[in-house]
Coordinates of C-alpha atoms and ligand atoms in Angstrom, one line a residue:
M26 CA 27.8 -21.3 -34.1
A27 CA 28.8 -23.4 -37.0
E28 CA 25.9 -24.3 -39.3
R29 CA 25.8 -27.2 -41.8
T30 CA 24.6 -27.2 -45.4
F31 CA 24.3 -29.8 -48.1
V32 CA 25.8 -29.2 -51.6
L33 CA 25.4 -31.4 -54.6
L34 CA 27.6 -31.0 -57.7
K35 CA 25.3 -32.1 -60.5
P36 CA 26.3 -34.4 -63.4
D37 CA 27.3 -31.6 -65.7
A38 CA 29.8 -30.3 -63.1
V39 CA 31.4 -33.7 -62.9
Q40 CA 31.4 -34.2 -66.7
R41 CA 32.8 -30.7 -67.3
G42 CA 35.7 -31.2 -64.9
L43 CA 34.5 -28.6 -62.4
I44 CA 34.7 -30.5 -59.1
G45 CA 38.0 -29.0 -58.1
E46 CA 37.1 -25.5 -59.1
I47 CA 33.9 -25.5 -57.1
V48 CA 35.2 -27.3 -54.0
S49 CA 38.1 -24.9 -54.0
R50 CA 35.8 -21.9 -53.9
F51 CA 34.1 -23.3 -50.7
E52 CA 37.5 -24.2 -49.1
R53 CA 38.9 -20.7 -49.8
R54 CA 35.8 -19.1 -48.4
G55 CA 36.6 -20.8 -45.1
L56 CA 33.9 -23.5 -45.2
K57 CA 34.9 -26.8 -43.8
V58 CA 34.2 -30.0 -45.8
T59 CA 32.8 -32.5 -43.2
A60 CA 31.6 -35.1 -45.7
L61 CA 32.1 -35.7 -49.4
K62 CA 31.5 -38.5 -51.9
L63 CA 30.9 -39.4 -55.5
V64 CA 27.5 -41.1 -56.0
R65 CA 24.8 -41.9 -58.5
V66 CA 21.3 -40.6 -57.9
S67 CA 18.7 -43.4 -58.4
R68 CA 15.2 -42.6 -59.6
S69 CA 13.8 -43.1 -56.2
L70 CA 16.4 -41.0 -54.4
G71 CA 15.9 -38.3 -57.1
E72 CA 12.2 -38.2 -56.5
T73 CA 12.6 -37.9 -52.7
Y74 CA 15.3 -35.3 -53.0
Y75 CA 13.3 -33.1 -55.4
A76 CA 9.8 -34.0 -53.9
E77 CA 8.9 -30.3 -53.7
H78 CA 9.0 -30.1 -57.5
K79 CA 6.9 -33.1 -58.3
G80 CA 4.2 -32.2 -60.8
K81 CA 6.0 -29.2 -62.2
S82 CA 6.7 -29.1 -66.0
F83 CA 10.5 -29.5 -65.5
F84 CA 10.2 -32.5 -63.0
E85 CA 10.9 -35.3 -65.6
P86 CA 13.8 -33.5 -67.3
L87 CA 15.1 -32.8 -63.8
M88 CA 15.0 -36.5 -62.9
A89 CA 16.8 -37.4 -66.2
Y90 CA 19.4 -34.6 -65.5
I91 CA 20.2 -35.6 -61.9
A92 CA 20.5 -39.3 -62.8
A93 CA 22.6 -38.7 -66.0
G94 CA 25.9 -39.4 -64.3
P95 CA 27.8 -39.4 -61.0
V96 CA 27.3 -36.4 -58.7
V97 CA 29.4 -35.2 -55.8
A98 CA 27.5 -34.9 -52.5
M99 CA 29.0 -32.9 -49.7
V100 CA 28.4 -31.3 -46.3
L101 CA 29.9 -27.9 -45.6
E102 CA 30.2 -26.3 -42.2
G103 CA 30.7 -22.8 -41.1
E104 CA 29.0 -19.7 -39.7
G105 CA 25.9 -18.9 -41.7
A106 CA 26.8 -21.7 -44.1
V107 CA 23.3 -22.1 -45.6
A108 CA 23.0 -18.5 -46.7
V109 CA 26.6 -18.0 -47.6
V110 CA 26.6 -21.0 -49.9
R111 CA 23.3 -20.0 -51.6
K112 CA 24.9 -16.6 -52.3
M113 CA 28.0 -18.1 -53.7
I114 CA 25.9 -20.4 -55.9
G115 CA 23.8 -17.6 -57.4
K116 CA 20.3 -17.5 -59.0
T117 CA 18.6 -20.7 -60.2
N118 CA 18.7 -19.5 -63.8
S119 CA 22.3 -19.4 -64.6
A120 CA 21.5 -16.8 -67.3
D121 CA 20.5 -14.4 -64.5
A122 CA 23.2 -15.4 -62.0
D123 CA 25.7 -12.6 -61.2
P124 CA 29.3 -12.9 -62.3
G125 CA 31.4 -14.0 -59.4
T126 CA 28.8 -16.6 -58.4
I127 CA 29.3 -20.3 -59.3
R128 CA 26.4 -20.4 -61.7
G129 CA 27.3 -16.9 -63.0
D130 CA 30.8 -17.9 -63.8
L131 CA 30.4 -21.6 -64.8
A132 CA 26.9 -22.1 -66.2
L133 CA 24.7 -20.7 -68.9
T134 CA 21.1 -22.1 -68.6
I135 CA 18.5 -23.0 -65.9
G136 CA 18.4 -26.7 -67.1
R137 CA 22.2 -27.2 -66.6
N138 CA 23.0 -25.1 -63.5
V139 CA 25.9 -27.3 -62.2
I140 CA 25.1 -27.2 -58.4
H141 CA 22.5 -27.5 -55.7
G142 CA 22.7 -25.9 -52.2
S143 CA 20.2 -26.3 -49.4
D144 CA 17.7 -23.4 -49.1
S145 CA 17.3 -23.6 -45.3
A146 CA 18.7 -25.3 -42.2
D147 CA 15.7 -27.7 -42.3
S148 CA 16.3 -28.6 -45.9
A149 CA 20.0 -29.1 -45.1
K150 CA 19.1 -31.6 -42.4
R151 CA 16.8 -33.5 -44.7
E152 CA 19.2 -33.6 -47.6
V153 CA 22.2 -34.5 -45.5
A154 CA 20.3 -37.5 -44.2
L155 CA 19.3 -38.6 -47.7
F156 CA 22.9 -38.9 -48.8
F157 CA 25.0 -39.6 -45.7
R158 CA 24.9 -41.9 -42.7
P159 CA 25.6 -40.0 -39.4
D160 CA 29.0 -41.7 -39.1
E161 CA 30.1 -40.3 -42.5
L162 CA 30.1 -36.8 -41.1
L163 CA 33.5 -36.1 -39.6
S164 CA 34.2 -33.7 -36.9
Y165 CA 37.6 -32.0 -37.0
A166 CA 39.4 -28.7 -36.6
R167 CA 40.9 -26.9 -39.6
I168 CA 44.2 -25.1 -38.8
D169 CA 42.8 -21.7 -40.2
E170 CA 39.7 -21.7 -37.9
T171 CA 41.1 -19.2 -35.4
W172 CA 41.8 -16.8 -38.3
L173 CA 38.3 -16.9 -39.7
R174 CA 36.6 -14.9 -37.0
E175 CA 37.5 -12.4 -34.2
Ligands
LIG6 P1 17.6 -24.0 -56.8 O1 18.4 -25.2 -57.3 O2 18.2 -22.7 -57.1 O3 17.2 -24.2 -55.3 P2 14.8 -24.8 -57.4 O4 13.7 -23.8 -57.8 O5 14.7 -25.4 -56.1 O6 16.2 -24.0 -57.6 O7 14.8 -25.9 -58.6 C1 15.6 -27.1 -58.4 C2 16.3 -27.4 -59.7 O8 15.3 -27.7 -60.7 C3 17.1 -26.2 -60.3 O9 18.4 -26.1 -59.7 C4 17.2 -26.6 -61.8 O10 18.1 -27.7 -61.9 C5 15.8 -27.3 -62.0 N1 14.8 -26.3 -62.5 C6 14.1 -25.4 -61.8 N2 13.3 -24.6 -62.5 C7 13.5 -25.1 -63.8 C8 13.0 -24.7 -65.1 O11 12.2 -23.8 -65.2 N3 13.5 -25.4 -66.2 C9 14.4 -26.4 -66.0 N4 14.9 -26.8 -64.9 C10 14.5 -26.1 -63.8
LIG7 MG1 15.8 -25.4 -54.4

């Protein structure tokens, strides 16, 4: 069964011209883009989105970071999408992220780690709803779908 996950390319990814590189990795893996847009994260959206980190030492810098410029929000669909995308993203601290992962190849520090991916199916549901209306999620078949599984 296809699963959905939410991905956000943070302002540093957009500023550093990495949108195409990162989206391309997901496309090539076989994940289907079912929603995608360039948006700005307001203070209130940022606080809701990162509510779990409220009160932590890095919360204020995180709010400034996420609101510093446009971000790309997207929904990706595929078998095991949540876990697959987390693996492709790599560890939170880019300095510890394995080469071959997005953070391990494209970022250097924890405070500028270029991308967010949902950590569970429940988080994905919540995050998708924060950034997209239901009618912005498109349902369609990709021509390679029959070649992605037995
Ligand atoms: P995740 O993005 O890998 O799920 P979380 O622990 O959920 O990592 O943290 C959310 C985001 O908060 C991180 O991606 C990073 O941008 C920021 N962050 C987390 N821990 C720190 C820290 O110790 N210093 C600075 N920023 C941090
Ligand atoms: Mg997280």
